[in-house]
Amino acid sequence: MSGGNIEILAPAGSPEALTAAVRCGADAVYLGVGRFNARRAAHNFAPEDMPETVRYCHARGTAVHLALNTLVREDEMRDALALAEQACAWGVDALIIQDRGLARRIHAAAPDMPLHASTQLSCHTPSGVEELRDYGFSRVVLAREMSREEIAECVGLGCETEVFAHGALCMCVSGQCLLSAMLGGRSGNRGMCAQPCRLPFAPAGGGPAGDRTALSLKDLCLLDYVEQLREAGVDSLKIEGRMKRPEYVAAAVTAYRAAADGQPVDRQLTEDLQAVFSRSGFTDGYYRGRRDAALFGSRRREDVTAATAEVFSRLHRLYDRENPRVPLALTFTMRAGEPVRLEGRSGDTAVQAEGPVPEAAVHRPLSAQRAAEQLRKTGGTPFLPPEVDCRMADGLTVPLSALNALRREVCDRLLDMRGETAPVSFTYTQEPPCVSRAQRSDSPKLVARFADAAQCPEDGDMDAAVVPLDTPPEVLRRLCARRPTGVEIPRGLFGADEAARRLLAAAKDAGAAFALCGGVGAVRLAREASLPPVGGFGLNVANRDALRAYAEEGAAAAVLSMELTFAQMAFAARGQAVIPAGALVYGHQPLMLLRACPRRAAEGCAGCGDSRPRAMTDRRGAVFPLECGRGRPGGCVELLNGDCLFWADRRNELPPLDFWLLHFTGEDAGEVRETLRAYRGGGRPPERLTRGLYRRGVE
């Protein structure tokens, strides 16, 4: 696709916001129902209101996308599928999905329902788009951190692409954030993010953060690039904001509608849009490949006071009545001795209404011009002033009120018929139980992941090791000679598919046994390199069907989501799941995957990790280390938990999984040996530790 129409997709966090979106020209809206959507704090919609909501939108030519874009635990799968079945009955146009297990079940039950891969699936490479396409997704919502060139590489791969064009930017790549969950038990992957990143953070070394908001980004605005994106072949422009006011929705949709239609955007409107919501203004930094200090910003006092009642009143007028958008053609027929007829046609929908029998005109017969003028009065309806074809015999007349009644009847019936939506067939399928796998040992295997191959002790007591993808082949060959050793494909691979392919080929030649995959594209890359993929924690496996989905894609094993409690991992007990499953049970857990390094943006790279700590500090003085990926494929940065996850002293409480993953970041070889011994036979906990979310879980 190149240079075609581009969809304007608007947020509908409430019925009033939906009305604003539709009346201002949105081609599609996205909304949530119930608890399985990523904005559970929005007003959202009640199930009983959805049939009329879908009819209202479809009558006006607007598609409805339902967000089912949260992780689904094993005990919630049936309820999530029941909501998907309802959505099929309502006739929504697409489902937006994050959870791979849920997507697998819906695609099997309702193959005709379009599935859109949520941005929560963290897709940011051509390999990721191709993998999701082959698994049944008809559209992929790309990560917000991508540049123009990276977006272009993901277009034209046999799958629609959707790009965020306006609204709030998360600091973390969507779907890869545990900060809110770890700090307050509210999961962004389950629609409950508390946005702790908007609180004060600053580079470590200068004490607790004051008013520095180093993890807060400005709002995105790609209004100046709509034509570029259209020409690149992007299918849909998404406006963020299901938590925002209807006036914001009206302003954003109106502006992007004009830009998509090739019309000039009113300057007052763009000023009002910035006044309604921005953080120190807007940014296009990711799109232009500029990940510097200009990308960062916070909500200022002047941003709040700029949103005056006058601005909101002006924006409310954008949607306070129906705006005509729906094409209409009318044919009026008047013959002697027959009831007058009015036929209306809108797209493929046609209706006909009859009125009185015309009379011979005593003074002035009804002219075609007069009849057409009366029939064109469609104000107050969604219909554009119609083209009217009058087929009239001479010397006849009917009252103008009869024409008005015919016009109203035709318009009403057309709206009703346009709103009729055929349900999508949904056949619920019961998955067979997994066949138990034979086990060689009752003890879980120890798998150690290292940030640097130099950390890996030759005599360390581990069953398998994982080293960085760019480990030199001679080093990797030596490690592989001692034990099964895999390479880690980073969670963030922006623009680095080809580099990853070259490194995977070299790793395969050096004897690598598998690849630990941080994202959906990595699974495909590993498979292409004939290295068995092992799903990392970044794949957010939270249920039995997600394990099945990745097994069907060739995964040899997978790490479960760190947001599950041990009890919630029962579906993956040793020998019971379709592939071996494990849990990350040691290390400074990665809390955020960052494409824009906050330390570098604030102070540059000089001395980072040397004279100054490579870390961030919050307002209370808590330190969050940064694992720098500069110079590695993707070049992303990981924000780590300052407290170390530790369970070696309570090994008996760990669930009976196939393997335990130990995640080493800054430890030296001696510390690694000691930790490995502790997880084999028990050991004392460190001074600062966390038990993670494995006991308390998340909302």
XYZ file of C-alpha atoms in Angstrom:
699
model
C 0.000 0.000 0.000
C 1.259 3.497 -0.771
C -0.422 6.855 -0.747
C -3.953 5.566 -0.004
C -6.516 6.826 2.452
C -5.437 6.900 6.050
C -7.768 6.130 8.933
C -8.238 8.545 11.827
C -8.738 6.390 14.931
C -10.052 8.212 17.998
C -10.285 7.355 21.697
C -13.723 6.908 23.242
C -13.341 6.735 26.997
C -16.957 7.755 27.557
C -20.188 8.083 25.556
C -19.693 11.851 25.237
C -16.137 11.361 23.949
C -17.468 8.845 21.443
C -20.031 11.370 20.213
C -17.290 13.987 19.891
C -15.104 11.607 17.892
C -17.864 10.548 15.499
C -19.221 14.043 14.903
C -15.761 15.474 14.283
C -14.908 12.965 11.585
C -13.224 9.899 13.097
C -13.139 6.922 10.757
C -12.996 4.587 13.742
C -13.120 4.708 17.533
C -11.588 2.415 20.134
C -13.228 1.795 23.484
C -13.293 -0.543 26.461
C -15.912 -2.690 28.172
C -15.343 -4.270 31.558
C -11.989 -5.072 33.115
C -9.968 -6.452 30.203
C -8.855 -3.145 28.730
C -5.753 -1.033 29.321
C -7.695 1.983 30.617
C -9.812 0.492 33.370
C -10.062 3.895 35.073
C -11.786 5.441 32.050
C -15.583 5.727 32.060
C -15.781 2.891 29.510
C -19.015 1.297 28.315
C -21.538 -1.083 29.831
C -22.256 -4.310 27.918
C -25.948 -3.473 27.665
C -25.111 -0.176 25.922
C -22.881 -1.691 23.264
C -25.484 -2.766 20.671
C -26.809 0.794 20.412
C -23.267 2.221 20.527
C -22.217 0.065 17.568
C -25.410 0.964 15.660
C -24.827 4.666 16.265
C -21.263 4.496 14.958
C -21.976 2.270 11.978
C -24.905 4.411 10.874
C -22.487 7.324 10.602
C -19.736 5.383 8.871
C -17.488 4.950 11.907
C -15.913 1.609 12.785
C -15.715 0.327 16.371
C -12.573 -1.323 17.757
C -12.943 -2.964 21.164
C -9.874 -2.979 23.411
C -9.251 -6.339 25.077
C -5.633 -5.350 25.552
C -4.603 -6.568 28.983
C -2.805 -9.667 30.173
C -5.237 -12.422 31.091
C -4.506 -14.824 33.923
C -5.435 -18.478 33.646
C -8.454 -18.101 35.938
C -9.740 -15.166 33.860
C -9.579 -16.736 30.407
C -13.169 -17.935 30.334
C -14.512 -14.476 31.253
C -12.292 -12.808 28.649
C -13.534 -15.219 25.994
C -17.115 -14.569 27.026
C -16.570 -10.843 26.467
C -15.010 -11.565 23.068
C -18.055 -13.667 22.182
C -20.323 -10.752 23.175
C -18.238 -8.424 21.023
C -18.761 -10.728 18.052
C -22.513 -10.638 18.690
C -22.439 -6.824 18.856
C -20.733 -6.717 15.471
C -17.683 -4.674 16.434
C -15.176 -4.254 13.632
C -11.996 -5.395 15.386
C -10.581 -6.544 18.714
C -7.347 -5.025 20.051
C -5.410 -7.759 21.864
C -2.258 -7.903 23.981
C -2.400 -11.406 25.442
C -1.152 -14.016 22.984
C -3.141 -16.759 24.672
C -6.383 -14.810 24.360
C -5.608 -13.996 20.720
C -5.024 -17.680 20.043
C -8.380 -18.698 21.498
C -10.355 -15.910 19.779
C -8.771 -16.603 16.406
C -9.750 -20.264 16.727
C -13.315 -19.478 17.814
C -13.973 -16.504 15.510
C -11.573 -16.578 12.536
C -13.583 -13.855 10.766
C -13.076 -11.327 13.568
C -10.148 -8.995 12.739
C -7.525 -8.981 15.494
C -5.293 -5.964 16.032
C -2.028 -6.522 17.892
C -1.961 -3.939 20.674
C 1.016 -1.656 21.141
C 1.311 -3.557 24.446
C 2.826 -6.375 22.362
C 5.866 -4.095 21.899
C 6.184 -4.684 18.149
C 8.822 -2.404 16.640
C 10.566 -4.405 13.908
C 9.659 -5.954 10.544
C 10.290 -9.398 12.032
C 7.732 -8.648 14.743
C 5.119 -7.520 12.212
C 5.673 -10.647 10.125
C 5.419 -12.912 13.160
C 2.153 -11.364 14.336
C 0.788 -11.384 10.789
C 1.486 -15.088 10.405
C -0.188 -15.796 13.713
C -3.495 -14.274 12.619
C -3.334 -10.567 13.394
C -4.698 -8.394 10.583
C -3.187 -5.194 11.990
C -0.219 -4.316 14.180
C -0.154 -1.213 16.376
C 3.502 -0.223 16.257
C 5.523 0.954 19.248
C 5.467 4.714 19.811
C 9.248 5.042 19.976
C 9.889 4.368 16.287
C 11.447 6.734 13.777
C 10.032 7.554 10.375
C 12.480 5.164 8.705
C 11.717 2.338 11.141
C 7.976 2.759 10.587
C 8.475 2.635 6.816
C 10.328 -0.692 7.145
C 7.267 -2.209 8.850
C 4.798 -1.186 6.120
C 3.813 -3.352 3.175
C 4.420 -6.688 4.879
C 0.934 -8.073 4.305
C -0.474 -6.633 7.501
C -2.088 -3.284 8.275
C -0.046 -0.866 10.386
C -1.331 1.584 12.937
C 0.817 4.403 14.303
C 0.253 6.582 17.349
C 0.071 10.155 16.077
C -1.026 12.217 19.069
C -1.221 12.110 22.849
C 0.690 11.060 25.928
C 3.980 9.193 25.593
C 4.989 6.592 28.149
C 8.638 6.631 29.172
C 8.744 2.851 28.826
C 8.031 0.848 25.705
C 4.394 -0.219 26.121
C 3.990 -3.733 27.468
C 7.459 -3.738 29.048
C 6.800 -1.683 32.197
C 6.757 -3.072 35.742
C 7.394 0.215 37.548
C 3.808 0.875 38.616
C 3.296 -2.781 39.518
C 6.449 -2.973 41.643
C 6.011 0.352 43.404
C 2.299 0.139 44.090
C 0.858 -3.148 42.876
C -1.025 -1.471 40.007
C -0.164 -3.073 36.695
C 0.068 -1.135 33.471
C -0.286 -4.463 31.670
C -3.703 -4.840 33.282
C -5.006 -1.320 32.784
C -4.224 0.071 36.233
C -1.006 2.097 35.759
C -0.528 4.692 38.517
C 1.998 6.662 36.393
C 4.806 6.821 38.980
C 7.143 7.883 36.148
C 5.432 11.321 36.185
C 6.736 11.853 39.729
C 10.163 13.412 40.378
C 13.164 11.404 39.152
C 16.690 12.661 38.543
C 20.108 11.228 37.641
C 21.718 9.681 40.708
C 24.612 11.423 42.364
C 22.864 14.651 43.290
C 20.586 13.425 46.056
C 16.840 12.771 45.906
C 14.940 14.232 42.979
C 13.255 17.534 43.666
C 11.116 18.866 40.845
C 13.154 16.991 38.203
C 10.888 14.752 36.155
C 13.477 12.827 34.197
C 11.127 9.941 33.363
C 8.358 12.146 31.958
C 8.028 12.820 28.231
C 6.160 15.528 26.366
C 3.001 14.653 24.498
C 3.359 13.336 20.977
C 2.171 15.375 17.988
C 2.670 14.201 14.387
C 0.191 16.612 12.827
C 2.869 17.963 10.486
C 3.687 14.470 9.192
C 0.257 13.098 8.285
C 0.981 13.281 4.558
C 4.353 11.574 5.030
C 2.732 8.747 6.940
C -0.007 8.401 4.345
C 2.537 8.271 1.531
C 4.574 5.698 3.472
C 1.519 3.428 3.445
C 0.543 3.596 7.126
C -3.088 2.514 7.409
C -4.230 4.195 10.600
C -3.303 7.164 12.792
C -4.186 6.604 16.428
C -5.007 9.425 18.824
C -4.257 8.540 22.444
C -6.591 9.667 25.212
C -9.341 7.445 26.612
C -8.795 9.158 29.969
C -9.193 12.658 28.523
C -12.098 15.063 28.115
C -14.412 15.014 25.085
C -13.161 18.488 24.135
C -9.671 17.071 23.693
C -11.036 14.295 21.496
C -12.980 16.823 19.401
C -9.958 19.055 18.900
C -7.560 16.233 18.039
C -9.943 14.501 15.639
C -10.859 17.754 13.898
C -7.199 18.659 13.399
C -6.117 15.234 12.121
C -9.242 14.901 9.962
C -8.339 18.138 8.199
C -4.723 17.075 7.745
C -5.719 13.653 6.406
C -8.110 15.297 3.946
C -5.374 17.615 2.704
C -7.022 20.681 4.217
C -5.236 23.407 6.193
C -5.470 22.965 9.960
C -6.892 25.989 11.735
C -4.189 27.694 13.813
C -6.610 28.496 16.618
C -7.520 24.824 16.782
C -3.891 23.714 17.195
C -3.380 26.343 19.908
C -6.509 25.121 21.671
C -5.359 21.525 21.345
C -2.105 22.360 23.066
C -3.997 24.286 25.734
C -6.349 21.384 26.436
C -3.493 19.007 27.149
C 0.255 19.075 26.723
C 3.350 18.652 28.814
C 5.596 21.642 28.183
C 4.376 21.526 24.578
C 4.530 18.719 22.041
C 7.317 16.531 20.658
C 8.071 14.684 17.440
C 11.457 13.516 18.705
C 11.028 9.764 18.287
C 9.654 10.178 14.765
C 12.635 12.316 13.742
C 15.136 10.098 15.556
C 15.970 12.839 18.073
C 16.056 11.247 21.541
C 17.537 14.173 23.430
C 16.478 16.503 26.244
C 13.847 18.154 24.037
C 11.830 14.934 24.252
C 11.247 15.344 27.993
C 8.630 17.481 29.693
C 6.062 17.578 32.471
C 2.660 19.121 33.101
C 3.294 22.731 34.168
C 1.072 25.193 35.992
C 0.766 27.265 32.828
C -0.376 24.174 30.921
C -3.246 23.816 33.369
C -4.276 27.466 33.482
C -4.180 27.713 29.681
C -7.134 25.332 29.499
C -9.708 28.008 30.269
C -13.472 27.760 30.181
C -13.398 29.801 26.977
C -11.219 27.188 25.266
C -13.430 24.323 26.391
C -16.533 26.185 25.274
C -15.024 26.791 21.858
C -14.046 23.143 21.495
C -17.433 21.921 22.709
C -19.017 23.692 19.761
C -17.107 21.342 17.460
C -19.414 18.502 18.413
C -22.566 20.013 19.930
C -24.621 18.916 16.924
C -24.521 16.404 14.096
C -21.891 17.203 11.493
C -22.886 15.987 8.012
C -20.434 13.339 6.777
C -22.571 10.588 5.247
C -23.175 10.752 1.466
C -26.805 10.660 0.342
C -28.540 10.568 -3.054
C -32.298 11.117 -3.403
C -34.645 10.367 -6.281
C -38.086 12.011 -6.142
C -40.874 10.709 -8.405
C -44.252 12.417 -8.924
C -46.792 11.127 -11.462
C -50.508 11.710 -11.816
C -52.670 9.232 -9.978
C -49.767 7.613 -8.070
C -48.392 8.310 -4.581
C -45.249 10.410 -4.680
C -42.107 8.374 -3.939
C -38.736 9.261 -2.515
C -35.865 6.825 -2.862
C -32.749 7.364 -0.747
C -29.403 5.725 -1.323
C -26.312 5.885 0.897
C -23.492 3.635 -0.181
C -24.958 0.182 -0.717
C -28.056 0.928 1.357
C -31.303 2.042 -0.303
C -34.804 2.721 1.027
C -38.044 4.053 -0.418
C -40.973 5.961 1.087
C -44.364 6.922 -0.308
C -46.438 10.045 0.280
C -49.811 11.360 -0.875
C -51.187 11.234 -4.390
C -50.416 14.605 -6.049
C -53.188 16.965 -7.056
C -53.569 19.142 -10.133
C -52.074 22.540 -9.368
C -54.629 25.374 -9.147
C -52.115 28.204 -9.146
C -48.466 27.101 -9.180
C -47.342 23.532 -9.830
C -44.455 22.163 -7.773
C -41.248 22.725 -9.720
C -38.272 20.393 -9.725
C -36.101 23.209 -8.390
C -38.449 23.857 -5.461
C -38.754 20.161 -4.635
C -34.958 19.693 -4.719
C -34.401 22.690 -2.454
C -36.805 21.255 0.111
C -35.348 17.759 -0.039
C -31.780 19.013 0.406
C -32.597 20.328 3.914
C -30.860 17.518 5.807
C -29.501 19.764 8.547
C -29.494 18.168 11.977
C -28.753 14.740 10.465
C -25.419 13.043 9.681
C -26.205 13.237 5.955
C -24.478 15.582 3.582
C -26.799 17.769 1.464
C -27.848 15.264 -1.172
C -27.828 15.251 -4.907
C -31.526 15.173 -5.853
C -32.916 13.710 -9.063
C -36.503 14.899 -9.618
C -38.692 12.922 -12.046
C -41.921 14.901 -12.136
C -44.935 15.214 -14.397
C -46.071 18.771 -15.236
C -48.967 20.568 -13.554
C -48.953 18.640 -10.275
C -48.294 19.579 -6.669
C -48.067 18.213 -3.127
C -47.643 20.175 0.128
C -44.074 20.976 1.148
C -44.858 19.300 4.465
C -45.245 16.043 2.542
C -41.745 16.434 1.118
C -40.399 17.120 4.603
C -42.086 13.991 5.932
C -40.676 11.889 3.087
C -37.165 13.248 3.665
C -37.320 12.548 7.401
C -38.658 9.034 6.867
C -35.982 8.181 4.310
C -33.172 9.588 6.459
C -34.383 7.793 9.568
C -34.753 4.470 7.793
C -31.356 4.816 6.122
C -29.716 5.465 9.473
C -31.434 2.423 10.945
C -30.370 0.215 8.068
C -26.793 1.520 8.016
C -26.598 0.767 11.725
C -27.660 -2.849 11.287
C -24.642 -5.046 11.866
C -24.277 -8.740 11.203
C -22.800 -10.657 14.132
C -19.519 -12.502 13.715
C -19.722 -16.244 14.225
C -18.087 -17.418 17.464
C -17.713 -21.122 18.206
C -16.326 -21.774 21.650
C -13.715 -24.518 21.663
C -12.565 -26.388 24.734
C -8.798 -26.878 24.681
C -7.621 -30.422 25.426
C -5.464 -30.835 28.506
C -1.713 -30.828 28.001
C -0.026 -34.193 27.898
C 2.399 -34.557 30.771
C 6.031 -34.453 29.756
C 8.476 -36.951 31.181
C 10.856 -35.414 33.705
C 14.445 -36.411 34.292
C 14.655 -34.617 37.636
C 12.417 -33.348 40.362
C 14.624 -30.282 40.740
C 14.358 -27.236 38.522
C 17.276 -26.397 36.269
C 19.304 -23.286 37.047
C 19.648 -20.910 34.082
C 21.895 -17.894 34.587
C 21.562 -14.802 32.428
C 24.516 -12.382 32.311
C 24.720 -8.765 31.238
C 28.329 -9.447 30.200
C 29.999 -12.747 29.349
C 32.902 -11.820 31.658
C 30.588 -12.357 34.645
C 30.134 -16.038 33.829
C 32.446 -18.169 36.007
C 33.791 -21.271 34.287
C 33.189 -23.327 37.427
C 29.755 -21.877 38.225
C 27.133 -24.448 39.242
C 24.469 -23.808 36.589
C 22.670 -25.956 34.048
C 22.689 -23.352 31.279
C 24.002 -19.848 30.698
C 22.745 -16.906 28.658
C 25.122 -14.211 27.424
C 24.584 -11.094 25.297
C 23.891 -11.507 21.598
C 27.045 -9.569 20.688
C 29.370 -11.806 22.711
C 32.509 -12.425 20.584
C 32.358 -15.854 18.882
C 35.632 -17.030 20.451
C 34.284 -16.266 23.945
C 30.948 -17.885 23.177
C 32.667 -20.975 21.782
C 34.625 -21.413 25.023
C 31.470 -21.055 27.138
C 29.519 -23.483 24.958
C 32.197 -26.113 25.451
C 31.445 -26.237 29.193
C 27.617 -26.175 29.266
C 24.584 -25.326 27.089
C 24.852 -21.608 26.426
C 22.357 -19.348 24.705
C 22.392 -15.754 23.539
C 19.937 -13.075 24.600
C 18.141 -11.128 21.878
C 17.373 -7.745 23.486
C 13.821 -6.659 24.255
C 14.406 -3.477 22.253
C 15.596 -4.187 18.688
C 14.629 -0.917 16.993
C 16.106 -0.881 13.494
C 18.397 -3.812 14.280
C 16.807 -6.846 12.612
C 19.654 -7.309 10.161
C 22.338 -6.783 12.796
C 20.603 -9.369 14.967
C 20.481 -11.839 12.072
C 24.225 -11.541 11.524
C 24.987 -11.987 15.217
C 22.621 -14.960 15.498
C 24.318 -16.671 12.556
C 27.706 -16.151 14.225
C 26.334 -17.444 17.532
C 24.956 -20.539 15.839
C 28.369 -21.210 14.268
C 30.029 -20.758 17.675
C 27.832 -23.455 19.200
C 25.008 -21.505 20.865
C 22.277 -23.876 22.022
C 19.280 -21.508 22.087
C 18.234 -17.851 22.046
C 16.472 -16.070 24.899
C 13.897 -13.881 23.152
C 12.805 -10.572 24.627
C 10.114 -9.769 22.033
C 7.814 -11.237 19.387
C 10.191 -10.389 16.544
C 13.053 -12.098 18.353
C 11.162 -15.405 18.285
C 11.087 -15.246 14.497
C 14.744 -14.238 14.231
C 15.843 -17.128 16.462
C 13.780 -19.614 14.489
C 15.244 -18.334 11.199
C 18.731 -18.873 12.641
C 17.831 -22.464 13.639
C 18.303 -21.590 17.300
C 15.482 -22.853 19.546
C 13.658 -19.774 20.890
C 13.181 -19.490 24.648
C 10.586 -16.893 25.515
C 11.835 -14.235 27.923
C 9.854 -12.377 30.553
C 9.213 -9.594 28.003
C 6.711 -11.851 26.224
C 4.405 -11.545 29.269
C 3.269 -15.178 29.364
C 0.408 -15.275 31.860
C -1.676 -18.320 30.932
C -1.607 -21.818 29.476
C -2.755 -20.662 26.030
C 0.066 -18.139 25.759
C 2.501 -21.020 26.318
C 0.681 -22.961 23.600
C 0.862 -19.982 21.240
C 4.622 -19.660 21.589
C 5.084 -23.433 21.419
C 3.257 -23.372 18.078
C 5.765 -20.758 16.925
C 8.646 -23.038 17.794
C 9.523 -21.922 21.318
C 11.371 -24.578 23.306
C 10.605 -23.019 26.708
C 9.373 -19.750 28.211
C 9.753 -17.536 31.272
C 6.455 -16.610 32.927
C 5.293 -13.079 33.611
C 6.807 -11.469 36.705
C 3.335 -10.120 37.556
C 1.955 -13.558 38.429
C 1.919 -14.874 41.961
C 3.406 -18.297 42.553
C -0.122 -19.652 43.014
C -1.159 -18.209 39.639
C 1.690 -20.134 37.975
C 0.058 -23.498 38.746
C -0.945 -23.942 35.084
C 2.756 -24.266 34.204
C 3.783 -26.777 36.865
C 6.755 -28.977 36.001
C 5.850 -31.500 33.345
C 2.265 -30.243 32.927
C 2.677 -27.399 30.416
C 3.127 -27.908 26.685
C 6.729 -26.619 26.920
C 9.035 -26.143 29.930
C 8.234 -23.005 31.900
C 10.300 -21.056 34.394
C 10.341 -17.931 36.516
C 12.858 -15.173 37.119
C 13.703 -15.661 40.801
C 16.872 -13.623 41.304
C 18.249 -10.269 40.291
C 17.638 -6.562 39.939
C 14.448 -6.887 37.927
C 14.106 -4.784 34.771
C 11.277 -2.337 35.442
C 11.313 -0.240 32.272
C 12.634 -0.643 28.739
C 13.805 2.808 27.655
C 14.668 3.975 24.178
C 15.486 7.490 25.384
C 18.095 7.318 28.147
C 17.105 9.792 30.882
C 20.673 10.073 32.147
C 22.062 10.818 28.725
C 19.300 13.347 27.983
C 19.947 15.199 31.226
C 23.730 15.179 31.441
C 25.256 13.233 28.550
C 27.200 9.983 28.674
C 30.565 11.265 29.871
C 31.536 9.594 33.112
C 28.256 7.696 33.478
C 28.955 4.633 35.588
C 32.429 5.941 36.407
C 32.574 9.243 38.249
C 28.775 9.291 38.501
C 26.424 6.397 39.220
C 24.688 4.863 36.238
C 21.308 5.167 37.900
C 18.240 7.304 38.599
C 16.960 8.515 41.969
C 13.362 9.182 42.985
C 12.033 11.832 45.387
C 12.663 9.569 48.390
C 16.258 8.823 47.469
C 15.653 5.291 46.183
C 18.182 4.346 43.518
C 17.223 2.619 40.261
C 20.260 1.337 38.309
C 20.449 1.690 34.534
C 21.711 -1.165 32.365
C 23.092 0.582 29.295
C 22.637 -1.015 25.890
C 24.489 1.605 23.903
C 26.540 -0.010 21.154
C 24.421 -3.170 21.226
C 21.607 -4.095 18.811
C 18.668 -1.785 19.457
C 20.662 0.381 21.839
C 17.975 0.468 24.544
C 18.436 1.052 28.269
C 16.894 -0.967 31.104
C 15.789 0.735 34.328
C 16.334 -1.804 37.111
C 14.921 -2.264 40.569
C 17.414 -1.102 43.184
C 16.404 -3.922 45.538
C 17.477 -7.417 44.559
C 14.864 -10.118 44.036
C 15.902 -13.048 46.253
C 14.299 -16.408 47.044
C 17.247 -18.727 47.776
C 16.481 -18.616 51.510
C 12.890 -19.761 50.824
C 13.381 -22.227 48.029
C 10.607 -24.405 49.416
C 8.088 -21.638 48.589
C 9.042 -21.510 44.911
C 6.543 -23.187 42.553
C 7.424 -26.532 40.926
C 8.510 -25.133 37.573
C 10.959 -26.580 35.058
C 13.660 -23.962 35.570
C 14.658 -20.928 37.572
C 16.145 -17.937 35.797
C 18.797 -15.940 37.671
C 19.163 -12.463 36.145
C 22.689 -11.136 36.753
C 23.405 -7.490 35.969
C 26.305 -5.874 37.893
C 27.588 -8.850 39.892
C 31.162 -10.056 39.484
C 32.124 -13.700 38.971
C 32.590 -14.311 42.696
C 29.146 -12.971 43.546
C 27.692 -15.095 40.775
C 29.275 -18.281 42.250
C 27.930 -17.479 45.698
C 24.419 -16.821 44.366
C 24.392 -20.037 42.352
C 25.413 -22.028 45.453
C 22.623 -20.347 47.425
C 19.997 -21.376 44.871
C 21.300 -24.948 44.879
C 21.305 -25.422 48.618
C 19.907 -22.323 50.323
C 21.591 -19.159 51.489
C 21.282 -15.963 53.438
C 19.429 -13.072 51.798
C 21.172 -9.797 50.926
C 20.678 -6.704 53.078
C 18.328 -5.046 50.580
C 15.959 -7.476 48.937
C 12.502 -7.759 47.461
C 10.232 -10.753 47.022
C 8.847 -9.092 43.914
C 5.182 -9.553 43.070
C 5.168 -13.297 43.613
C 3.301 -13.045 46.909
C 1.236 -9.888 46.677
C 0.356 -9.932 42.982
C -1.082 -6.964 41.094
C -4.393 -5.314 40.395
